[in-house]
Coordinates of C-alpha atoms in Angstrom, one line a residue:
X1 CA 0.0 0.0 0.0
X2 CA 2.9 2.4 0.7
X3 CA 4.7 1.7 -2.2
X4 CA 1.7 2.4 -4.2
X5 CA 1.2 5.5 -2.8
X6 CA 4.8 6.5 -3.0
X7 CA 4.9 5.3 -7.0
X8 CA 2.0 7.6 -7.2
X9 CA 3.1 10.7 -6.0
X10 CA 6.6 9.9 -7.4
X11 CA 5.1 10.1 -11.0
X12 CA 2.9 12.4 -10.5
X13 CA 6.3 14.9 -9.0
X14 CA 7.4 13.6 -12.1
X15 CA 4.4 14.6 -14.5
X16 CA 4.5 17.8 -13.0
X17 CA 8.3 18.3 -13.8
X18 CA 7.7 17.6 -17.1
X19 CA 4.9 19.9 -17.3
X20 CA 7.2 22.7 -15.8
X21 CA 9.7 22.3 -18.3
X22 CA 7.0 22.3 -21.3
X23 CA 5.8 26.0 -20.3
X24 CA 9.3 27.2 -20.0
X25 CA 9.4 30.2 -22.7
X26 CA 12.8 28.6 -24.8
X27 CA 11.3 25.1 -24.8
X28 CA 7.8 26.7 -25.7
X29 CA 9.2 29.0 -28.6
X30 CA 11.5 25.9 -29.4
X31 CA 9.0 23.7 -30.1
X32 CA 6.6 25.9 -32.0
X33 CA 9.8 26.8 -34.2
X34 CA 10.2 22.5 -35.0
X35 CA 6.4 22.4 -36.2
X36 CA 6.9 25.1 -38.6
X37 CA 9.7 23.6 -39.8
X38 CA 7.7 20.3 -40.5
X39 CA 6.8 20.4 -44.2
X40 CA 10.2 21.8 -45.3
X41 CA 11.9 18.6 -43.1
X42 CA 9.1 16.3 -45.3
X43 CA 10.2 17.8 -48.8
X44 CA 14.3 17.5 -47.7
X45 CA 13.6 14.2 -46.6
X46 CA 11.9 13.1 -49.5
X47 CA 14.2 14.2 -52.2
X48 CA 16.9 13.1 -50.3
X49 CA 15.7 9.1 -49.5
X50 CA 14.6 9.5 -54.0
X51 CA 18.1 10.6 -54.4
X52 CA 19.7 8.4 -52.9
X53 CA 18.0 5.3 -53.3
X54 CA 16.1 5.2 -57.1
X55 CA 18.5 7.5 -58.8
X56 CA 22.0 7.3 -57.2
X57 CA 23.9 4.6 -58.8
X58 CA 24.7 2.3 -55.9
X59 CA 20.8 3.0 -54.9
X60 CA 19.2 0.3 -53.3
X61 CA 15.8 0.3 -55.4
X62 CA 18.1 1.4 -58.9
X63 CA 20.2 -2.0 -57.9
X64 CA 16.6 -3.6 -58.2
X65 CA 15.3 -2.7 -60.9
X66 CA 18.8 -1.6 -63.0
X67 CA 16.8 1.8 -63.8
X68 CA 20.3 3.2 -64.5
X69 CA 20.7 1.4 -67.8
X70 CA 17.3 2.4 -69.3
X71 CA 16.0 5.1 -67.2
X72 CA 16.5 8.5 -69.6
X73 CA 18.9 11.4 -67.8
X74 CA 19.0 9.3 -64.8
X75 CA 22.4 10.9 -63.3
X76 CA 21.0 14.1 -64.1
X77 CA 18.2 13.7 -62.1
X78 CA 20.0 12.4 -59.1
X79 CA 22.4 15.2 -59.3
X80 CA 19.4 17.5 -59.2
X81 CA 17.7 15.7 -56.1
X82 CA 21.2 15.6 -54.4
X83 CA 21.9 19.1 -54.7
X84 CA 18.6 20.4 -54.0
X85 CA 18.1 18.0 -51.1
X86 CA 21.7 19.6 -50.2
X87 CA 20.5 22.9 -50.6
X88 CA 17.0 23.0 -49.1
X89 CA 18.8 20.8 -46.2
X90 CA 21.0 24.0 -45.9
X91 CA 18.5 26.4 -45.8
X92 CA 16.8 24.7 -42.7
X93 CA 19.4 26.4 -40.4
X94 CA 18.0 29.9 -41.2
X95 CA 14.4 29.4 -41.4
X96 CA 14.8 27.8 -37.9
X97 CA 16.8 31.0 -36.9
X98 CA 13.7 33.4 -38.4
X99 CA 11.0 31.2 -37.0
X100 CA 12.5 30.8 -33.5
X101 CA 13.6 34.7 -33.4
X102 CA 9.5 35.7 -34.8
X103 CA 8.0 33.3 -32.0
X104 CA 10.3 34.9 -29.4
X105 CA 9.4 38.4 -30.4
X106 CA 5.6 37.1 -30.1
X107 CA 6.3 36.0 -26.4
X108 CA 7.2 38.9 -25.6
X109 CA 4.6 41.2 -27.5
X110 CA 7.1 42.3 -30.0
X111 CA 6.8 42.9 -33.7
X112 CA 7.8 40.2 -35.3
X113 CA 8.6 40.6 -39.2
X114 CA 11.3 42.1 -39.0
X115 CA 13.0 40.3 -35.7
X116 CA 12.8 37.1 -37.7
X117 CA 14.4 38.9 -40.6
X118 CA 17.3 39.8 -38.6
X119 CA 17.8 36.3 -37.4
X120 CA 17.8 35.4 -41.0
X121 CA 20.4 38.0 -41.8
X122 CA 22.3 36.8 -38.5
X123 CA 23.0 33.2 -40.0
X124 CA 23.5 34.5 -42.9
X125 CA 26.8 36.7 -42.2
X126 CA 27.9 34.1 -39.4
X127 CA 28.1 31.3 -42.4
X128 CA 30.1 33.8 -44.9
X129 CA 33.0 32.2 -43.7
X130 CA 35.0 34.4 -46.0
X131 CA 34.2 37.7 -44.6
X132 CA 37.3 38.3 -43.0
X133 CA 39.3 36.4 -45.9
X134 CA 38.8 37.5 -49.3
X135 CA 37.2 40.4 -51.0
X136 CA 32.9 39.0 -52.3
X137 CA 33.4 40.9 -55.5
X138 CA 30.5 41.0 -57.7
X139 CA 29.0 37.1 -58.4
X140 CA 31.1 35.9 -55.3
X141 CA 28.1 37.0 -52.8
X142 CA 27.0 33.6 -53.1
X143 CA 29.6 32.2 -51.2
X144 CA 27.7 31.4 -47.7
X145 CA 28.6 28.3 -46.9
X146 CA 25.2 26.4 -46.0
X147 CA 26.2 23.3 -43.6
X148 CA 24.4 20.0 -45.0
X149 CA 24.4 18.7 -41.8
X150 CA 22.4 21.0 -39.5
X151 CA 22.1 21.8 -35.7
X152 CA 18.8 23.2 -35.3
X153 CA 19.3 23.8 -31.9
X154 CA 22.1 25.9 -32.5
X155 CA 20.1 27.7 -34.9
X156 CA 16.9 28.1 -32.6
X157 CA 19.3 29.6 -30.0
X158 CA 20.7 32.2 -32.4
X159 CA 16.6 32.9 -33.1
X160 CA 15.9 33.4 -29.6
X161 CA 19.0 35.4 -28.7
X162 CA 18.1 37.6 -31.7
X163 CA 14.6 38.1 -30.3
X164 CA 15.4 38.7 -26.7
X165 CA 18.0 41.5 -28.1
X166 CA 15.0 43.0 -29.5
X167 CA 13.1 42.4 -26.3
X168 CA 15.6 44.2 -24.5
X169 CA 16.4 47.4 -26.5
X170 CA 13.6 48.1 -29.0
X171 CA 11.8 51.1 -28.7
X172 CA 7.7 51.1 -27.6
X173 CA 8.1 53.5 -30.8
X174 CA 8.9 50.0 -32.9
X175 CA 5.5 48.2 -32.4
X176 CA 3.5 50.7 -34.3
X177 CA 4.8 51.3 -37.9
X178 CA 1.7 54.3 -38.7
X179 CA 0.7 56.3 -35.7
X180 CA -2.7 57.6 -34.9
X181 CA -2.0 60.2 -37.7
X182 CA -0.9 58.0 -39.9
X183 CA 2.5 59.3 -39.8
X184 CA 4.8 56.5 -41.0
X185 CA 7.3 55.6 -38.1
X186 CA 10.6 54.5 -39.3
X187 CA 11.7 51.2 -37.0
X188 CA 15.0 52.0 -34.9
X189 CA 18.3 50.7 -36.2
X190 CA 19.3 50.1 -32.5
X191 CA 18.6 46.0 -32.1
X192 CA 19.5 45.2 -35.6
X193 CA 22.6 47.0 -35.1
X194 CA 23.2 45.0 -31.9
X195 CA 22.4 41.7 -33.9
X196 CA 24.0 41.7 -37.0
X197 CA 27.2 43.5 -34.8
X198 CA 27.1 40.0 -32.6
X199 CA 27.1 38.1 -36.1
X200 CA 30.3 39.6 -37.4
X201 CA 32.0 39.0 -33.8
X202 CA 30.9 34.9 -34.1
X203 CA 32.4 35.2 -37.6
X204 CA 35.1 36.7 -36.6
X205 CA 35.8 33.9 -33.9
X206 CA 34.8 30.7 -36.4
X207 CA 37.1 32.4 -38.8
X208 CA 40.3 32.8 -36.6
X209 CA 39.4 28.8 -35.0
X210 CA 39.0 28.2 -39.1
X211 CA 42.7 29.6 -39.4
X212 CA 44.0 27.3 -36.5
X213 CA 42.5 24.3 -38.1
X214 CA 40.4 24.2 -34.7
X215 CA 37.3 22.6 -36.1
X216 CA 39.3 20.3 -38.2
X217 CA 41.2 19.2 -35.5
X218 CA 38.2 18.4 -33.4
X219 CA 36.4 16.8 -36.0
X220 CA 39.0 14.3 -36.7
X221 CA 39.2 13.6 -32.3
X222 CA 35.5 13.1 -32.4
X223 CA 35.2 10.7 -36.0
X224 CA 38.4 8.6 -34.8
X225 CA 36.2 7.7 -31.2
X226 CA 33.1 7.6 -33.1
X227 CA 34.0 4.8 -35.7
X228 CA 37.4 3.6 -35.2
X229 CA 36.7 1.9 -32.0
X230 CA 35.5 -2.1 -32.3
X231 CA 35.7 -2.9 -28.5
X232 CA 31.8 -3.1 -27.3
X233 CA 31.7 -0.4 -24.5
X234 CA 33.0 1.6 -27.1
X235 CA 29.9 0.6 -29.4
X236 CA 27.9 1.4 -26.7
X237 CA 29.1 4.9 -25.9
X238 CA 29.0 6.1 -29.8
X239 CA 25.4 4.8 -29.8
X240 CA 24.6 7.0 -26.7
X241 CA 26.4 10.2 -28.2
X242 CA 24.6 9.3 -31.8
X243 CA 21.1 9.4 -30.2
X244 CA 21.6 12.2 -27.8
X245 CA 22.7 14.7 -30.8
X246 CA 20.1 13.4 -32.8
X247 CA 17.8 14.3 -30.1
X248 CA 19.4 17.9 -29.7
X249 CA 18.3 18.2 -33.4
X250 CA 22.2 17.5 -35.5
X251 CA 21.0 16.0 -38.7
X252 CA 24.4 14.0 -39.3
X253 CA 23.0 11.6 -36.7
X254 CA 20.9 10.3 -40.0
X255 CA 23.3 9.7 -42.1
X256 CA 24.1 6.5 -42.4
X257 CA 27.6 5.3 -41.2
X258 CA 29.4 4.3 -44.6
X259 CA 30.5 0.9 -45.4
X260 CA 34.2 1.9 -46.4
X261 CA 34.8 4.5 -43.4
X262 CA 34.5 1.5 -40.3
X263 CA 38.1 -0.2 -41.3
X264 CA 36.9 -3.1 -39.0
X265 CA 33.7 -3.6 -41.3
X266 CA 36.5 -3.3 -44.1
X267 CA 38.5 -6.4 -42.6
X268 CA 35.4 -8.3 -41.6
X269 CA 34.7 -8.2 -45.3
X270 CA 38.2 -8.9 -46.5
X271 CA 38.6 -11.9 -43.9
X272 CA 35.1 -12.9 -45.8
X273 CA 36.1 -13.2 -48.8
X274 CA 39.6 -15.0 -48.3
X275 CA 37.9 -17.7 -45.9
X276 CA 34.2 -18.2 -47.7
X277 CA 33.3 -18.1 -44.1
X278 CA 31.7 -15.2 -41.5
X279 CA 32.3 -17.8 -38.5
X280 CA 35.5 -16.3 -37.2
X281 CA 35.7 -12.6 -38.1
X282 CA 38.2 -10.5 -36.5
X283 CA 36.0 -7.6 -35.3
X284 CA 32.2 -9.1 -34.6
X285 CA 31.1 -6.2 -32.5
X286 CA 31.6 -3.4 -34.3
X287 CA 29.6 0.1 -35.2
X288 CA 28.6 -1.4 -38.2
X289 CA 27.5 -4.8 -36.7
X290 CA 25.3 -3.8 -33.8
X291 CA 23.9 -0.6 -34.4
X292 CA 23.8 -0.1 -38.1
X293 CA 22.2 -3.8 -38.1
X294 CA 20.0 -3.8 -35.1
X295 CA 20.3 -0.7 -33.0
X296 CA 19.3 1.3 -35.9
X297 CA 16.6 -1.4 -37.0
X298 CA 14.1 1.0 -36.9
X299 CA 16.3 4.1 -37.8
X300 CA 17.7 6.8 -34.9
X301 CA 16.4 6.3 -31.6
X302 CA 13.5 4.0 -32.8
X303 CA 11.9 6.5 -34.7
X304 CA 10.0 4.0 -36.8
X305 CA 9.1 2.1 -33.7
X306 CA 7.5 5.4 -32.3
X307 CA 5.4 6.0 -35.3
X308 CA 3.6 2.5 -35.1
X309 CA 3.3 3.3 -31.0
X310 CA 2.0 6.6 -31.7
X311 CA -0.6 5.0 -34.1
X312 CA -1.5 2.5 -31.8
X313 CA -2.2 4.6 -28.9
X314 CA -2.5 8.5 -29.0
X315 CA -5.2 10.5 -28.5
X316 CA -3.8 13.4 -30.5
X317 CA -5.1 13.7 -34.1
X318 CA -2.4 15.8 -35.1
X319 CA 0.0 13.7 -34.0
X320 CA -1.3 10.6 -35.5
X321 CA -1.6 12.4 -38.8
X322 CA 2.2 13.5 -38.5
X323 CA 3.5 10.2 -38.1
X324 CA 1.7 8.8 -40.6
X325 CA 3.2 11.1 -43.2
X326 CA 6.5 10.4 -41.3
X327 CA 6.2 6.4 -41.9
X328 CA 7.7 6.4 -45.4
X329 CA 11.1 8.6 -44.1
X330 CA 11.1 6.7 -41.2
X331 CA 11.3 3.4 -43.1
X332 CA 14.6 4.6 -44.9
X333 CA 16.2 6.1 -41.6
X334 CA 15.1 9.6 -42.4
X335 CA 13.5 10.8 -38.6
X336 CA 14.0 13.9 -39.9
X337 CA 10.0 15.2 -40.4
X338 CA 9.0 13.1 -37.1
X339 CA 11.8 14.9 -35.3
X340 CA 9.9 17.9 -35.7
X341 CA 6.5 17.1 -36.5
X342 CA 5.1 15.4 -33.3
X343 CA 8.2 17.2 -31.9
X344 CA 10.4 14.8 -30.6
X345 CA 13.2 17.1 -30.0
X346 CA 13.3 19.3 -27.3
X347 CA 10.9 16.6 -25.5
X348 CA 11.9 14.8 -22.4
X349 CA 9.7 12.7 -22.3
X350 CA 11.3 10.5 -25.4
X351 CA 14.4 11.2 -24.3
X352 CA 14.9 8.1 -22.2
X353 CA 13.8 5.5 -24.9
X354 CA 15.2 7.4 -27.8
X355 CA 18.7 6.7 -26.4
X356 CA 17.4 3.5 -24.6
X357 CA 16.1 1.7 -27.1
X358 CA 18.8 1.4 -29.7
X359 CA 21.3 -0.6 -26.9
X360 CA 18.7 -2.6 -25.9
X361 CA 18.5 -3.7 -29.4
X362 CA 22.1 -4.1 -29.6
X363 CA 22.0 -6.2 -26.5
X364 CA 20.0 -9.1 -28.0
X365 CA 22.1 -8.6 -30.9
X366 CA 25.5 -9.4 -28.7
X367 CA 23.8 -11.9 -27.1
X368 CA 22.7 -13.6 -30.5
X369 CA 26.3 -13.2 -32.0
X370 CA 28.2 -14.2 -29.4
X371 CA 25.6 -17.5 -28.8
X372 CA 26.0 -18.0 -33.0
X373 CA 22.5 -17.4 -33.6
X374 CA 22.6 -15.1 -36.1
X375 CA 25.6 -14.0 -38.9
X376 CA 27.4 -10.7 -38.3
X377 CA 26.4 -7.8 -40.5
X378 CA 29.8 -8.1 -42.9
X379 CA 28.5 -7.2 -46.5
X380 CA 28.3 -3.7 -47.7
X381 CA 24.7 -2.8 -48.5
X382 CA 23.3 -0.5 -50.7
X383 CA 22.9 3.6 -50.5
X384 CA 19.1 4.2 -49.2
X385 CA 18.5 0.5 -48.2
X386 CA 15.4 0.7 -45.9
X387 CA 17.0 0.5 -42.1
X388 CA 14.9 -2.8 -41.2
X389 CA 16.0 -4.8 -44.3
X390 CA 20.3 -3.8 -43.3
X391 CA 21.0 -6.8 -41.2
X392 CA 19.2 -8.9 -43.8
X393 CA 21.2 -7.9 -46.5
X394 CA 24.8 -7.2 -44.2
X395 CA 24.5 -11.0 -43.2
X396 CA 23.9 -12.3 -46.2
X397 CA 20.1 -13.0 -46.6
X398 CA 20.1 -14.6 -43.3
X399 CA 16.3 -15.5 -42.1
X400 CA 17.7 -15.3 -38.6
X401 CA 19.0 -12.0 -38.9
X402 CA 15.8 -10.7 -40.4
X403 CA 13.7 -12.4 -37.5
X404 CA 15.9 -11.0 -35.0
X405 CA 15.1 -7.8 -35.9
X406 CA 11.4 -8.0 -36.1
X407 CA 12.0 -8.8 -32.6
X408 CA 14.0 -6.1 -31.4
X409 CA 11.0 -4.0 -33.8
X410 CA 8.0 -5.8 -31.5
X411 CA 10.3 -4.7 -28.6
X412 CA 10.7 -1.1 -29.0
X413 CA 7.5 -0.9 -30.5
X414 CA 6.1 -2.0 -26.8
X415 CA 8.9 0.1 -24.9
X416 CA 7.4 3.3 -26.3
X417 CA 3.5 3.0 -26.1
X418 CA 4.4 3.7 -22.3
X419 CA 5.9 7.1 -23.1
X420 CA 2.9 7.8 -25.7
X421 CA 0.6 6.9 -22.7
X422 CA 2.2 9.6 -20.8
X423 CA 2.5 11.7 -23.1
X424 CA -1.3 11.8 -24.0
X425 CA -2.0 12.6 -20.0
X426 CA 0.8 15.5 -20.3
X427 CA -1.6 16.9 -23.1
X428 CA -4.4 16.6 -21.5
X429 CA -3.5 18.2 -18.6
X430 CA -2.0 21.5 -20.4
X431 CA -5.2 22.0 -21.9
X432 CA -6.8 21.5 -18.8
X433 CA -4.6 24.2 -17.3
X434 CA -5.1 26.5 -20.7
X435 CA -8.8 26.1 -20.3
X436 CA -8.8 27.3 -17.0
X437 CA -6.6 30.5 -18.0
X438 CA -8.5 31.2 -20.7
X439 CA -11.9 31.4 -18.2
X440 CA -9.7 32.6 -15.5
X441 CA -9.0 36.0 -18.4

């Protein structure tokens, strides 16, 4: 009886937590920024899983059906879909600054156009890496270097800090552009001075760390621990970092880990092919093995598994009808759209299985390898290859390896309805509590 009541109250301190951190103004604006974002992240995603999986010449459905020999301008429609993918992938990164500086402005009962304009202008000058370099003659303004791989939470913090710069100095003068008289009021120059002043400064730093080789140098510390290492706590440790950025909203997180960058793949395959035999490869627990096979069964942090649980089990029509878009991305290990459609970002209460769920998975798959149930994942497999049919083909064509992964699937797919459960009572109680402050005004 006492443990019951103290489970009760402890999730209910916990509910209440959760709903605290949901009204916080950042998450708030945060989160409304992600939903706007929602049918660009469908479009990128789209073109990008077309791109790279019909008309990309190691694609897995162009392997199928060999539409490269008798499909007309077939490499100049993937180049097309690859570079506008690329491009509208790039341009994510400032519509998240304009959104998330417009929504702050709107918190705080500021004008908005022109805050979220700034922000725009913000990223703009901080990714003109050559600013400080070279002189942008005429035809060279186009040199803004648009990263492929986005941080959207990076970019919603520029949006916000843009907005609460406005907050702070913007004149009461600002919020009305014609007066009573319809006078036209010119807006001050004071916050966009302030903003575009604190752009220059960032460049300035990214272009003296650029000088140093600072980010290269990083880089190459963080990809040497994140795919060199085939010891399994090692494994482990990548798969926690992997889901936790891809929870902060970095889109490299979905890119698949290639086939030639894990060497230990690379002499899995090689010791393969010399001994017609998988039995006694040199590295079975690698990146490659467990979580490109079965941690990432159902894509980055489960995604695919949440869809089916959120389909299964919420009460929210909106987010039903965003996952069911999502379910065709999600299939090819593009979370993309559901990251920011239901949102899953910026929400703790997937946080725990998102990063859970994935080394449970490659649990049973250790536990299957090292008891020789199952092959290891040792054959490359094709660009855009769905992420539940990877261990299939990696092993081989092994049944076993297939049916191992619709369990882990069945798993995570149970694991999560939990989470949707209390995620459905978290809704319901914030518009409770909007109800009653909407009667209480």
């Amino acid at each position: 009886m006492i443990s019951a009541k103290v489970t009760y109250f402890m999730k209910n301190l916990m509910i209440n937590y959760i709903i605290r951190f949901r009204k916080m103004a950042f998450i708030q604006i945060g989160q409304k920024t992600l939903v706007s974002l929602f049918p660009f992240m469908m479009l990128v995603a789209l073109t990008r899983i077309i791109g790279a999986s019909v008309f990309s010449p190691s694609g897995y459905i162009n392997m199928l059906f060999s539409l490269s020999s008798w499909l007309p301008q077939f490499q100049t429609i993937g180049v097309f879909l690859t570079n506008f993918s690329s491009l509208l992938g790039g341009a994510v990164g400032l519509l998240t600054a304009y959104f998330s500086a417009k929504y702050t402005a709107g918190y705080y009962g500021k004008s908005t156009g022109t805050v979220g304009i700034t922000a725009f202008f913000f990223n703009l000058i901080l990714y003109s890496r050559e600013l400080f370099t070279v002189p942008l003659n005429d035809g060279a303004l186009i040199k803004v270097h648009f990263p492929v791989a986005t941080n959207l939470i990076f970019a919603i913090i520029i949006g916000y800090l843009v907005g609460k710069i406005f907050n702070w100095t913007a004149s009461k003068s600002d919020e009305k552009i014609v007066d009573e008289q319809f006078d036209y009021q010119p807006k001050t120059i004071r916050p966009i001075f302030y903003s575009l002043a604190l752009a220059v400064c960032l460049n300035f730093l990214l272009a003296l760390a650029n000088y140093y080789n600072l980010f290269t140098i990083i880089n190459q510390f963080f990809s040497s621990f994140m795919t060199s290492k085939s010891n399994l706590i090692a494994t482990f440790i990548n798969t926690i970092f992997l889901s936790l950025f891809a929870w902060l909203g970095n889109s490299a997180s979905f890119t698949n880990l290639q086939f030639t960058d894990d060497q230990y793949a690379l002499s899995n395959l090689n010791y393969v092919l010399t001994n017609k035999s998988s039995v006694n490869i040199p590295f079975p627990y690698t990146q490659t093995t467990l979580y490109q096979g079965y941690g990432g069964f159902a894509g980055v942090g489960a995604l695919l598994a949440l869809v089916i649980a959120i389909l299964l089990v919420a009460r929210n029509k909106k987010n039903k009808q965003v996952s069911l878009l999502s379910l065709f991305p999600a299939l090819f290990n593009n979370g993309a759209p559901m990251m920011v459609g239901i949102p899953i970002m910026l929400n703790v209460i997937y946080l725990i299985p998102f990063i859970l769920i994935p080394m449970i998975n490659m649990l049973f798959a250790y536990g299957a390898l090292a008891l020789k149930l199952i092959p290891p994942v040792v054959y490359p497999v094709p660009d855009g290859t769905p992420s539940v049919l990877y261990a299939f083909i990696g092993s081989g064509g092994s049944l076993r390896a297939f049916a191992l992964g619709i369990f882990v699937f069945i798993i995570d797919v149970l694991i999560y309805i939990p989470f949707v459960k209390l995620n459905n009572r978290i809704q319901g109680d914030l518009l409770i509590e909007g109800e009653a402050d909407v009667k209480t005004d």
